[in-house]
Structures are given as structure tokens and as C-alpha cells.
PDB file of N, CA and C in Angstrom:
ATOM      1  N   UNK P 276     -16.410   7.777   9.278  1.00 82.00           N
ATOM      2  CA  UNK P 276     -15.308   8.427   7.836  1.00 82.00           C
ATOM      3  C   UNK P 276     -14.485   7.466   7.569  1.00 82.00           C
ATOM      4  N   UNK P 277     -13.986   7.201   6.278  1.00 94.00           N
ATOM      5  CA  UNK P 277     -13.212   6.508   6.016  1.00 94.00           C
ATOM      6  C   UNK P 277     -12.251   6.960   5.054  1.00 94.00           C
ATOM      7  N   UNK P 278     -11.180   7.096   5.496  1.00 94.00           N
ATOM      8  CA  UNK P 278      -9.941   7.985   4.351  1.00 94.00           C
ATOM      9  C   UNK P 278      -8.990   6.757   3.743  1.00 94.00           C
ATOM     10  N   UNK P 279      -8.452   7.477   2.586  1.00 95.00           N
ATOM     11  CA  UNK P 279      -7.568   6.538   2.071  1.00 95.00           C
ATOM     12  C   UNK P 279      -6.662   7.527   1.216  1.00 95.00           C
ATOM     13  N   UNK P 280      -5.487   7.227   1.266  1.00 97.00           N
ATOM     14  CA  UNK P 280      -4.403   7.994   0.493  1.00 97.00           C
ATOM     15  C   UNK P 280      -3.772   7.026  -0.791  1.00 97.00           C
ATOM     16  N   UNK P 281      -3.886   7.525  -1.929  1.00 96.00           N
ATOM     17  CA  UNK P 281      -3.163   6.837  -2.967  1.00 96.00           C
ATOM     18  C   UNK P 281      -2.395   7.509  -3.790  1.00 96.00           C
ATOM     19  N   UNK P 282      -1.339   7.027  -4.501  1.00 96.00           N
ATOM     20  CA  UNK P 282      -0.531   7.600  -5.341  1.00 96.00           C
ATOM     21  C   UNK P 282      -1.108   7.631  -6.608  1.00 96.00           C
ATOM     22  N   UNK P 283      -1.352   8.828  -7.373  1.00 94.00           N
ATOM     23  CA  UNK P 283      -1.989   8.912  -8.651  1.00 94.00           C
ATOM     24  C   UNK P 283      -1.022   9.983  -9.526  1.00 94.00           C
ATOM     25  N   UNK P 284      -0.123   9.096 -10.102  1.00 93.00           N
ATOM     26  CA  UNK P 284       0.952  10.135 -11.034  1.00 93.00           C
ATOM     27  C   UNK P 284       1.895  10.951 -10.382  1.00 93.00           C
ATOM     28  N   UNK P 285       1.576  12.170 -10.534  1.00 95.00           N
ATOM     29  CA  UNK P 285       2.304  13.281  -9.855  1.00 95.00           C
ATOM     30  C   UNK P 285       1.727  13.837  -8.553  1.00 95.00           C
ATOM     31  N   UNK P 286       1.076  12.702  -7.914  1.00 97.00           N
ATOM     32  CA  UNK P 286       0.253  13.423  -6.599  1.00 97.00           C
ATOM     33  C   UNK P 286      -0.261  12.214  -5.618  1.00 97.00           C
ATOM     34  N   UNK P 287      -0.351  12.645  -4.513  1.00 98.00           N
ATOM     35  CA  UNK P 287      -0.852  11.573  -3.596  1.00 98.00           C
ATOM     36  C   UNK P 287      -2.385  12.417  -3.312  1.00 98.00           C
ATOM     37  N   UNK P 288      -3.561  11.524  -3.297  1.00 98.00           N
ATOM     38  CA  UNK P 288      -4.611  12.093  -2.907  1.00 98.00           C
ATOM     39  C   UNK P 288      -5.477  11.327  -1.832  1.00 98.00           C
ATOM     40  N   UNK P 289      -5.957  12.267  -1.153  1.00 98.00           N
ATOM     41  CA  UNK P 289      -6.681  11.567   0.035  1.00 98.00           C
ATOM     42  C   UNK P 289      -8.318  11.428  -0.334  1.00 98.00           C
ATOM     43  N   UNK P 290      -8.900  10.370  -0.074  1.00 97.00           N
ATOM     44  CA  UNK P 290     -10.601  10.479  -0.202  1.00 97.00           C
ATOM     45  C   UNK P 290     -11.139  10.162   1.221  1.00 97.00           C
ATOM     46  N   UNK P 291     -12.279  10.581   1.347  1.00 96.00           N
ATOM     47  CA  UNK P 291     -13.047  10.539   2.350  1.00 96.00           C
ATOM     48  C   UNK P 291     -14.528   9.681   1.864  1.00 96.00           C
ATOM     49  N   UNK P 292     -14.657   8.496   2.358  1.00 95.00           N
ATOM     50  CA  UNK P 292     -15.801   7.877   1.920  1.00 95.00           C
ATOM     51  C   UNK P 292     -15.976   7.903   0.458  1.00 95.00           C
ATOM     52  N   UNK P 293     -14.688   7.682  -0.327  1.00 93.00           N
ATOM     53  CA  UNK P 293     -14.613   7.720  -1.555  1.00 93.00           C
ATOM     54  C   UNK P 293     -14.778   8.878  -2.514  1.00 93.00           C
ATOM     55  N   UNK P 294     -14.916   9.900  -1.936  1.00 95.00           N
ATOM     56  CA  UNK P 294     -14.771  11.349  -2.580  1.00 95.00           C
ATOM     57  C   UNK P 294     -13.443  11.954  -2.304  1.00 95.00           C
ATOM     58  N   UNK P 295     -12.907  12.533  -3.382  1.00 96.00           N
ATOM     59  CA  UNK P 295     -11.506  13.068  -3.040  1.00 96.00           C
ATOM     60  C   UNK P 295     -11.603  14.364  -2.437  1.00 96.00           C
ATOM     61  N   UNK P 296     -10.856  14.629  -1.321  1.00 97.00           N
ATOM     62  CA  UNK P 296     -11.014  15.393  -0.445  1.00 97.00           C
ATOM     63  C   UNK P 296      -9.844  16.343  -0.572  1.00 97.00           C
ATOM     64  N   UNK P 297      -8.576  15.898  -0.946  1.00 97.00           N
ATOM     65  CA  UNK P 297      -7.433  16.872  -1.096  1.00 97.00           C
ATOM     66  C   UNK P 297      -6.224  16.014  -1.887  1.00 97.00           C
ATOM     67  N   UNK P 298      -5.203  16.821  -2.120  1.00 98.00           N
ATOM     68  CA  UNK P 298      -3.978  16.147  -2.844  1.00 98.00           C
ATOM     69  C   UNK P 298      -2.672  17.035  -2.266  1.00 98.00           C
ATOM     70  N   UNK P 299      -1.642  16.631  -2.623  1.00 98.00           N
ATOM     71  CA  UNK P 299      -0.311  16.989  -2.516  1.00 98.00           C
ATOM     72  C   UNK P 299       0.455  16.649  -3.687  1.00 98.00           C
ATOM     73  N   UNK P 300       1.017  17.709  -4.435  1.00 98.00           N
ATOM     74  CA  UNK P 300       1.588  17.237  -5.899  1.00 98.00           C
ATOM     75  C   UNK P 300       3.021  17.439  -5.547  1.00 98.00           C
ATOM     76  N   UNK P 301       3.990  16.688  -6.575  1.00 98.00           N
ATOM     77  CA  UNK P 301       5.205  16.536  -6.407  1.00 98.00           C
ATOM     78  C   UNK P 301       6.014  16.595  -7.932  1.00 98.00           C
ATOM     79  N   UNK P 302       7.070  16.614  -7.959  1.00 98.00           N
ATOM     80  CA  UNK P 302       7.880  16.344  -9.047  1.00 98.00           C
ATOM     81  C   UNK P 302       9.058  15.495  -8.555  1.00 98.00           C
ATOM     82  N   UNK P 303       9.451  14.563  -9.101  1.00 97.00           N
ATOM     83  CA  UNK P 303      10.716  13.458  -8.927  1.00 97.00           C
ATOM     84  C   UNK P 303      11.750  13.991  -9.725  1.00 97.00           C
ATOM     85  N   UNK P 304      12.992  14.197  -9.012  1.00 96.00           N
ATOM     86  CA  UNK P 304      14.100  14.637  -9.849  1.00 96.00           C
ATOM     87  C   UNK P 304      15.520  14.309  -8.818  1.00 96.00           C
ATOM     88  N   UNK P 305      16.330  13.536  -9.558  1.00 95.00           N
ATOM     89  CA  UNK P 305      17.542  13.034  -9.316  1.00 95.00           C
ATOM     90  C   UNK P 305      17.513  12.686  -7.711  1.00 95.00           C
ATOM     91  N   UNK P 306      16.333  11.315  -7.555  1.00 97.00           N
ATOM     92  CA  UNK P 306      16.307  11.022  -6.141  1.00 97.00           C
ATOM     93  C   UNK P 306      15.580  11.858  -5.015  1.00 97.00           C
ATOM     94  N   UNK P 307      15.339  12.976  -5.542  1.00 97.00           N
ATOM     95  CA  UNK P 307      14.332  13.935  -4.526  1.00 97.00           C
ATOM     96  C   UNK P 307      13.005  13.968  -4.969  1.00 97.00           C
ATOM     97  N   UNK P 308      12.113  14.007  -4.055  1.00 98.00           N
ATOM     98  CA  UNK P 308      10.676  14.206  -4.488  1.00 98.00           C
ATOM     99  C   UNK P 308      10.408  15.568  -3.953  1.00 98.00           C
ATOM    100  N   UNK P 309      10.145  16.530  -4.721  1.00 98.00           N
ATOM    101  CA  UNK P 309       9.979  18.012  -4.501  1.00 98.00           C
ATOM    102  C   UNK P 309       8.291  18.310  -4.487  1.00 98.00           C
ATOM    103  N   UNK P 310       8.097  18.528  -3.226  1.00 98.00           N
ATOM    104  CA  UNK P 310       6.633  18.658  -2.860  1.00 98.00           C
ATOM    105  C   UNK P 310       6.418  20.202  -3.090  1.00 98.00           C
ATOM    106  N   UNK P 311       5.200  20.641  -3.920  1.00 98.00           N
ATOM    107  CA  UNK P 311       5.087  21.814  -4.373  1.00 98.00           C
ATOM    108  C   UNK P 311       3.768  22.469  -4.010  1.00 98.00           C
ATOM    109  N   UNK P 312       2.619  21.592  -3.959  1.00 97.00           N
ATOM    110  CA  UNK P 312       1.408  22.166  -3.830  1.00 97.00           C
ATOM    111  C   UNK P 312       0.658  21.189  -2.692  1.00 97.00           C
ATOM    112  N   UNK P 313      -0.338  21.694  -1.779  1.00 98.00           N
ATOM    113  CA  UNK P 313      -1.075  20.803  -0.909  1.00 98.00           C
ATOM    114  C   UNK P 313      -2.281  21.613  -0.912  1.00 98.00           C
ATOM    115  N   UNK P 314      -3.561  20.619  -1.038  1.00 97.00           N
ATOM    116  CA  UNK P 314      -4.901  21.540  -0.868  1.00 97.00           C
ATOM    117  C   UNK P 314      -5.694  20.482  -0.450  1.00 97.00           C
ATOM    118  N   UNK P 315      -6.713  20.861   0.591  1.00 97.00           N
ATOM    119  CA  UNK P 315      -8.055  20.119   0.535  1.00 97.00           C
ATOM    120  C   UNK P 315      -8.911  20.919   0.597  1.00 97.00           C
ATOM    121  N   UNK P 316     -10.047  20.261   0.142  1.00 96.00           N
ATOM    122  CA  UNK P 316     -11.321  20.991  -0.250  1.00 96.00           C
ATOM    123  C   UNK P 316     -11.982  21.687   1.021  1.00 96.00           C
ATOM    124  N   UNK P 317     -12.595  22.999   0.745  1.00 95.00           N
ATOM    125  CA  UNK P 317     -13.115  23.624   1.697  1.00 95.00           C
ATOM    126  C   UNK P 317     -14.104  22.939   2.855  1.00 95.00           C
ATOM    127  N   UNK P 318     -14.970  21.916   2.151  1.00 94.00           N
ATOM    128  CA  UNK P 318     -15.834  20.965   2.865  1.00 94.00           C
ATOM    129  C   UNK P 318     -15.105  20.013   3.883  1.00 94.00           C
ATOM    130  N   UNK P 319     -13.705  19.806   3.726  1.00 95.00           N
ATOM    131  CA  UNK P 319     -13.060  18.897   4.422  1.00 95.00           C
ATOM    132  C   UNK P 319     -12.132  19.356   5.356  1.00 95.00           C
ATOM    133  N   UNK P 320     -12.142  20.883   5.359  1.00 92.00           N
ATOM    134  CA  UNK P 320     -10.968  21.688   6.038  1.00 92.00           C
ATOM    135  C   UNK P 320     -11.455  21.279   7.759  1.00 92.00           C
ATOM    136  N   UNK P 321     -10.249  21.434   8.554  1.00 93.00           N
ATOM    137  CA  UNK P 321     -10.405  21.142  10.170  1.00 93.00           C
ATOM    138  C   UNK P 321     -10.471  19.987  10.612  1.00 93.00           C
ATOM    139  N   UNK P 322     -10.449  18.895   9.617  1.00 93.00           N
ATOM    140  CA  UNK P 322     -10.483  17.320   9.931  1.00 93.00           C
ATOM    141  C   UNK P 322      -9.082  16.729  10.229  1.00 93.00           C
ATOM    142  N   UNK P 323      -7.897  17.510  10.004  1.00 95.00           N
ATOM    143  CA  UNK P 323      -6.676  16.815  10.012  1.00 95.00           C
ATOM    144  C   UNK P 323      -6.456  15.972   8.756  1.00 95.00           C
ATOM    145  N   UNK P 324      -7.055  16.337   7.693  1.00 97.00           N
ATOM    146  CA  UNK P 324      -7.053  15.434   6.452  1.00 97.00           C
ATOM    147  C   UNK P 324      -5.435  15.914   5.828  1.00 97.00           C
ATOM    148  N   UNK P 325      -5.278  17.181   5.781  1.00 96.00           N
ATOM    149  CA  UNK P 325      -4.104  17.503   5.041  1.00 96.00           C
ATOM    150  C   UNK P 325      -2.670  17.071   5.938  1.00 96.00           C
ATOM    151  N   UNK P 326      -2.856  16.902   7.256  1.00 97.00           N
ATOM    152  CA  UNK P 326      -1.594  16.282   7.947  1.00 97.00           C
ATOM    153  C   UNK P 326      -1.497  14.844   7.740  1.00 97.00           C
ATOM    154  N   UNK P 327      -2.868  14.172   7.825  1.00 97.00           N
ATOM    155  CA  UNK P 327      -2.812  12.738   7.397  1.00 97.00           C
ATOM    156  C   UNK P 327      -2.199  12.547   5.880  1.00 97.00           C
ATOM    157  N   UNK P 328      -2.692  13.284   4.896  1.00 98.00           N
ATOM    158  CA  UNK P 328      -2.095  12.959   3.568  1.00 98.00           C
ATOM    159  C   UNK P 328      -0.842  13.333   3.454  1.00 98.00           C
ATOM    160  N   UNK P 329      -0.225  14.173   4.019  1.00 98.00           N
ATOM    161  CA  UNK P 329       1.301  14.658   3.947  1.00 98.00           C
ATOM    162  C   UNK P 329       2.147  13.405   4.866  1.00 98.00           C
ATOM    163  N   UNK P 330       1.698  13.188   5.969  1.00 98.00           N
ATOM    164  CA  UNK P 330       2.437  12.158   6.552  1.00 98.00           C
ATOM    165  C   UNK P 330       2.493  10.688   5.680  1.00 98.00           C
ATOM    166  N   UNK P 331       1.286  10.451   5.033  1.00 97.00           N
ATOM    167  CA  UNK P 331       1.437   9.248   4.499  1.00 97.00           C
ATOM    168  C   UNK P 331       2.204   9.376   3.337  1.00 97.00           C
ATOM    169  N   UNK P 332       2.152  10.520   2.542  1.00 98.00           N
ATOM    170  CA  UNK P 332       2.946  10.735   1.312  1.00 98.00           C
ATOM    171  C   UNK P 332       4.609  10.740   1.606  1.00 98.00           C
ATOM    172  N   UNK P 333       4.852  11.272   2.897  1.00 98.00           N
ATOM    173  CA  UNK P 333       6.406  11.155   3.333  1.00 98.00           C
ATOM    174  C   UNK P 333       6.550   9.748   3.657  1.00 98.00           C
ATOM    175  N   UNK P 334       5.719   9.169   4.068  1.00 98.00           N
ATOM    176  CA  UNK P 334       6.142   7.464   4.586  1.00 98.00           C
ATOM    177  C   UNK P 334       6.456   7.178   3.207  1.00 98.00           C
ATOM    178  N   UNK P 335       5.520   7.331   2.408  1.00 97.00           N
ATOM    179  CA  UNK P 335       5.765   6.536   1.137  1.00 97.00           C
ATOM    180  C   UNK P 335       7.026   7.034   0.242  1.00 97.00           C
ATOM    181  N   UNK P 336       7.310   8.187   0.694  1.00 98.00           N
ATOM    182  CA  UNK P 336       8.688   8.577  -0.216  1.00 98.00           C
ATOM    183  C   UNK P 336       9.630   8.027   0.514  1.00 98.00           C
ATOM    184  N   UNK P 337       9.767   7.812   1.876  1.00 98.00           N
ATOM    185  CA  UNK P 337      10.917   7.266   2.554  1.00 98.00           C
ATOM    186  C   UNK P 337      10.850   5.855   1.987  1.00 98.00           C
ATOM    187  N   UNK P 338       9.827   5.107   1.909  1.00 97.00           N
ATOM    188  CA  UNK P 338       9.725   3.939   1.416  1.00 97.00           C
ATOM    189  C   UNK P 338      10.478   3.417   0.252  1.00 97.00           C
ATOM    190  N   UNK P 339      10.191   4.713  -0.694  1.00 97.00           N
ATOM    191  CA  UNK P 339      10.693   4.722  -2.356  1.00 97.00           C
ATOM    192  C   UNK P 339      12.194   5.106  -2.166  1.00 97.00           C
ATOM    193  N   UNK P 340      12.560   5.566  -1.127  1.00 97.00           N
ATOM    194  CA  UNK P 340      14.080   5.730  -0.954  1.00 97.00           C
ATOM    195  C   UNK P 340      14.574   7.229  -1.530  1.00 97.00           C
ATOM    196  N   UNK P 341      13.538   8.037  -1.434  1.00 98.00           N
ATOM    197  CA  UNK P 341      13.815   9.183  -2.066  1.00 98.00           C
ATOM    198  C   UNK P 341      13.967  10.211  -0.951  1.00 98.00           C
ATOM    199  N   UNK P 342      14.249  11.388  -1.332  1.00 98.00           N
ATOM    200  CA  UNK P 342      14.685  12.588  -0.268  1.00 98.00           C
ATOM    201  C   UNK P 342      13.330  13.354  -0.349  1.00 98.00           C
ATOM    202  N   UNK P 343      13.172  14.267   0.509  1.00 98.00           N
ATOM    203  CA  UNK P 343      12.007  15.395   0.217  1.00 98.00           C
ATOM    204  C   UNK P 343      12.627  16.588   0.177  1.00 98.00           C
ATOM    205  N   UNK P 344      12.095  17.512  -0.731  1.00 98.00           N
ATOM    206  CA  UNK P 344      12.224  18.696  -0.793  1.00 98.00           C
ATOM    207  C   UNK P 344      11.157  19.499  -0.674  1.00 98.00           C
ATOM    208  N   UNK P 345      10.767  20.303   0.558  1.00 98.00           N
ATOM    209  CA  UNK P 345       9.375  21.011   0.906  1.00 98.00           C
ATOM    210  C   UNK P 345       9.090  22.311   0.095  1.00 98.00           C
ATOM    211  N   UNK P 346       9.030  22.563  -1.063  1.00 98.00           N
ATOM    212  CA  UNK P 346       8.831  23.843  -1.571  1.00 98.00           C
ATOM    213  C   UNK P 346       7.521  24.220  -1.110  1.00 98.00           C
ATOM    214  N   UNK P 347       6.215  23.460  -1.180  1.00 97.00           N
ATOM    215  CA  UNK P 347       5.364  23.554  -0.597  1.00 97.00           C
ATOM    216  C   UNK P 347       5.324  24.265   0.914  1.00 97.00           C
ATOM    217  N   UNK P 348       4.634  25.376   0.905  1.00 97.00           N
ATOM    218  CA  UNK P 348       4.503  25.900   2.438  1.00 97.00           C
ATOM    219  C   UNK P 348       3.916  24.823   3.463  1.00 97.00           C
ATOM    220  N   UNK P 349       3.010  24.518   3.286  1.00 97.00           N
ATOM    221  CA  UNK P 349       2.264  23.312   4.110  1.00 97.00           C
ATOM    222  C   UNK P 349       3.271  22.174   4.504  1.00 97.00           C
ATOM    223  N   UNK P 350       3.779  21.562   3.341  1.00 98.00           N
ATOM    224  CA  UNK P 350       4.873  20.540   3.632  1.00 98.00           C
ATOM    225  C   UNK P 350       6.040  20.951   4.550  1.00 98.00           C
ATOM    226  N   UNK P 351       6.338  22.304   4.299  1.00 97.00           N
ATOM    227  CA  UNK P 351       7.654  22.707   4.915  1.00 97.00           C
ATOM    228  C   UNK P 351       7.334  22.958   6.494  1.00 97.00           C
ATOM    229  N   UNK P 352       6.057  23.405   6.832  1.00 97.00           N
ATOM    230  CA  UNK P 352       5.549  23.472   8.222  1.00 97.00           C
ATOM    231  C   UNK P 352       5.433  22.109   8.695  1.00 97.00           C
ATOM    232  N   UNK P 353       4.955  21.165   8.088  1.00 98.00           N
ATOM    233  CA  UNK P 353       4.706  20.014   8.617  1.00 98.00           C
ATOM    234  C   UNK P 353       6.104  19.249   9.111  1.00 98.00           C
ATOM    235  N   UNK P 354       7.097  19.108   8.225  1.00 97.00           N
ATOM    236  CA  UNK P 354       8.193  18.667   8.397  1.00 97.00           C
ATOM    237  C   UNK P 354       9.032  19.303   9.433  1.00 97.00           C
ATOM    238  N   UNK P 355       8.765  20.572   9.569  1.00 96.00           N
ATOM    239  CA  UNK P 355       9.299  21.333  10.647  1.00 96.00           C
ATOM    240  C   UNK P 355       8.783  21.167  12.091  1.00 96.00           C
ATOM    241  N   UNK P 356       7.322  20.691  12.116  1.00 97.00           N
ATOM    242  CA  UNK P 356       6.945  20.413  13.239  1.00 97.00           C
ATOM    243  C   UNK P 356       6.891  18.698  13.733  1.00 97.00           C
ATOM    244  N   UNK P 357       7.570  17.646  12.705  1.00 97.00           N
ATOM    245  CA  UNK P 357       7.352  16.556  12.712  1.00 97.00           C
ATOM    246  C   UNK P 357       8.812  15.884  12.825  1.00 97.00           C
ATOM    247  N   UNK P 358       9.682  16.143  13.902  1.00 95.00           N
ATOM    248  CA  UNK P 358      10.987  15.814  13.650  1.00 95.00           C
ATOM    249  C   UNK P 358      11.232  14.198  13.367  1.00 95.00           C
ATOM    250  N   UNK P 359      10.292  13.339  13.225  1.00 97.00           N
ATOM    251  CA  UNK P 359      10.366  12.079  12.489  1.00 97.00           C
ATOM    252  C   UNK P 359      10.897  11.925  11.442  1.00 97.00           C
ATOM    253  N   UNK P 360      10.732  13.001  10.455  1.00 97.00           N
ATOM    254  CA  UNK P 360      11.007  13.252   9.086  1.00 97.00           C
ATOM    255  C   UNK P 360      12.103  14.170   8.551  1.00 97.00           C
ATOM    256  N   UNK P 361      12.793  14.474   9.686  1.00 95.00           N
ATOM    257  CA  UNK P 361      14.010  15.455   9.545  1.00 95.00           C
ATOM    258  C   UNK P 361      15.084  14.883   8.802  1.00 95.00           C
ATOM    259  N   UNK P 362      15.271  13.517   8.918  1.00 96.00           N
ATOM    260  CA  UNK P 362      16.278  12.956   8.239  1.00 96.00           C
ATOM    261  C   UNK P 362      16.108  12.729   6.766  1.00 96.00           C
ATOM    262  N   UNK P 363      14.773  13.144   6.184  1.00 97.00           N
ATOM    263  CA  UNK P 363      14.304  13.015   4.893  1.00 97.00           C
ATOM    264  C   UNK P 363      14.624  14.113   4.228  1.00 97.00           C
ATOM    265  N   UNK P 364      14.748  15.411   4.775  1.00 98.00           N
ATOM    266  CA  UNK P 364      14.540  16.759   4.314  1.00 98.00           C
ATOM    267  C   UNK P 364      15.843  17.359   3.595  1.00 98.00           C
ATOM    268  N   UNK P 365      15.694  17.828   2.390  1.00 97.00           N
ATOM    269  CA  UNK P 365      16.784  18.459   1.839  1.00 97.00           C
ATOM    270  C   UNK P 365      16.400  19.959   1.627  1.00 97.00           C
ATOM    271  N   UNK P 366      17.295  20.915   1.652  1.00 97.00           N
ATOM    272  CA  UNK P 366      17.066  22.148   1.569  1.00 97.00           C
ATOM    273  C   UNK P 366      16.384  22.657   0.052  1.00 97.00           C
ATOM    274  N   UNK P 367      15.488  23.540   0.093  1.00 97.00           N
ATOM    275  CA  UNK P 367      14.801  24.064  -1.189  1.00 97.00           C
ATOM    276  C   UNK P 367      15.903  24.901  -1.812  1.00 97.00           C
ATOM    277  N   UNK P 368      16.387  24.660  -3.105  1.00 96.00           N
ATOM    278  CA  UNK P 368      17.190  25.091  -3.879  1.00 96.00           C
ATOM    279  C   UNK P 368      16.672  25.784  -5.066  1.00 96.00           C
ATOM    280  N   UNK P 369      17.399  26.635  -5.864  1.00 96.00           N
ATOM    281  CA  UNK P 369      16.840  27.344  -7.046  1.00 96.00           C
ATOM    282  C   UNK P 369      16.797  26.203  -8.036  1.00 96.00           C
ATOM    283  N   UNK P 370      17.420  25.201  -7.895  1.00 96.00           N
ATOM    284  CA  UNK P 370      17.242  23.954  -8.879  1.00 96.00           C
ATOM    285  C   UNK P 370      15.972  23.448  -8.680  1.00 96.00           C
ATOM    286  N   UNK P 371      15.517  23.159  -7.428  1.00 96.00           N
ATOM    287  CA  UNK P 371      14.484  22.401  -7.097  1.00 96.00           C
ATOM    288  C   UNK P 371      13.062  23.337  -7.604  1.00 96.00           C
ATOM    289  N   UNK P 372      13.233  24.851  -7.195  1.00 96.00           N
ATOM    290  CA  UNK P 372      12.193  25.532  -7.893  1.00 96.00           C
ATOM    291  C   UNK P 372      12.205  25.730  -9.351  1.00 96.00           C
ATOM    292  N   UNK P 373      13.420  25.403 -10.032  1.00 96.00           N
ATOM    293  CA  UNK P 373      13.161  25.404 -11.543  1.00 96.00           C
ATOM    294  C   UNK P 373      12.478  24.144 -12.033  1.00 96.00           C
ATOM    295  N   UNK P 374      12.914  23.080 -11.105  1.00 96.00           N
ATOM    296  CA  UNK P 374      12.249  21.713 -11.432  1.00 96.00           C
ATOM    297  C   UNK P 374      10.820  21.794 -11.656  1.00 96.00           C
ATOM    298  N   UNK P 375      10.176  22.340 -10.543  1.00 96.00           N
ATOM    299  CA  UNK P 375       8.825  22.625 -10.254  1.00 96.00           C
ATOM    300  C   UNK P 375       8.497  23.421 -11.534  1.00 96.00           C
ATOM    301  N   UNK P 376       8.823  24.504 -11.696  1.00 96.00           N
ATOM    302  CA  UNK P 376       8.265  25.356 -12.968  1.00 96.00           C
ATOM    303  C   UNK P 376       8.432  24.697 -14.186  1.00 96.00           C
ATOM    304  N   UNK P 377       9.455  23.661 -14.198  1.00 95.00           N
ATOM    305  CA  UNK P 377       9.647  22.938 -15.577  1.00 95.00           C
ATOM    306  C   UNK P 377       8.482  22.180 -15.691  1.00 95.00           C
ATOM    307  N   UNK P 378       8.107  21.342 -14.518  1.00 93.00           N
ATOM    308  CA  UNK P 378       6.956  20.556 -14.617  1.00 93.00           C
ATOM    309  C   UNK P 378       5.808  20.996 -14.851  1.00 93.00           C
ATOM    310  N   UNK P 379       5.464  22.348 -14.632  1.00 90.00           N
ATOM    311  CA  UNK P 379       4.259  23.054 -14.831  1.00 90.00           C
ATOM    312  C   UNK P 379       4.286  23.728 -16.170  1.00 90.00           C
ATOM    313  N   UNK P 380       5.393  23.583 -16.985  1.00 85.00           N
ATOM    314  CA  UNK P 380       5.235  24.248 -18.303  1.00 85.00           C
ATOM    315  C   UNK P 380       4.388  23.422 -19.328  1.00 85.00           C
TER     316      UNK P 380
END
């Protein structure tokens, strides 16, 4: 099994042997990358792909010099369990939630 994570516009996508298996979506606002949705296809669940996807997305966010706002419940749990990302995380604020809603409009 070969996995790859790529940045595609407003999301990071993970592929398995060339097939898209999942994604995590975000909106960038004022130096913050607000993650609001993560999903992995049913046929790919239980393989650790969501964790690999989010870790690589957070690493790329760090490299880009951005902060992380974990609106997405999965990303919030992930950063809570992986203290190596604690220095990147900003709290979820009403402004962050409003930015997500505006990006979806």
C-alpha cells in the first residue's frame, strides 16, 4: 500500500495506491489555517489514514509558518493527543467559526 498526501486548493488529500481515500479541509485567515472537516472513505477506515493525513497537513502548515485552529473535531482530538503540535494551536473563536461559514457560502 502506497500513500501520498497532497495539497489541493483548500484541502489536503490522501491517496492509497492512486485512489483518493480522504481529505481534510481548511480556510486560511490572517496567518491561521482553520481546519474544519476531515473524512476518510468507509473502505479505508481503520488503517490510520486520517492520522497520517492530519499529521502531514499539520507539518505542512508549520512549514508554511501558519497557526492551526482546530474547528474539526478530529483535528482537535489529534492535536490534543500529539503534544508535538501544541505550539501551533490557537483556540477556536467565534471569528474562526465565522470564517469557516463564510468560506462555505
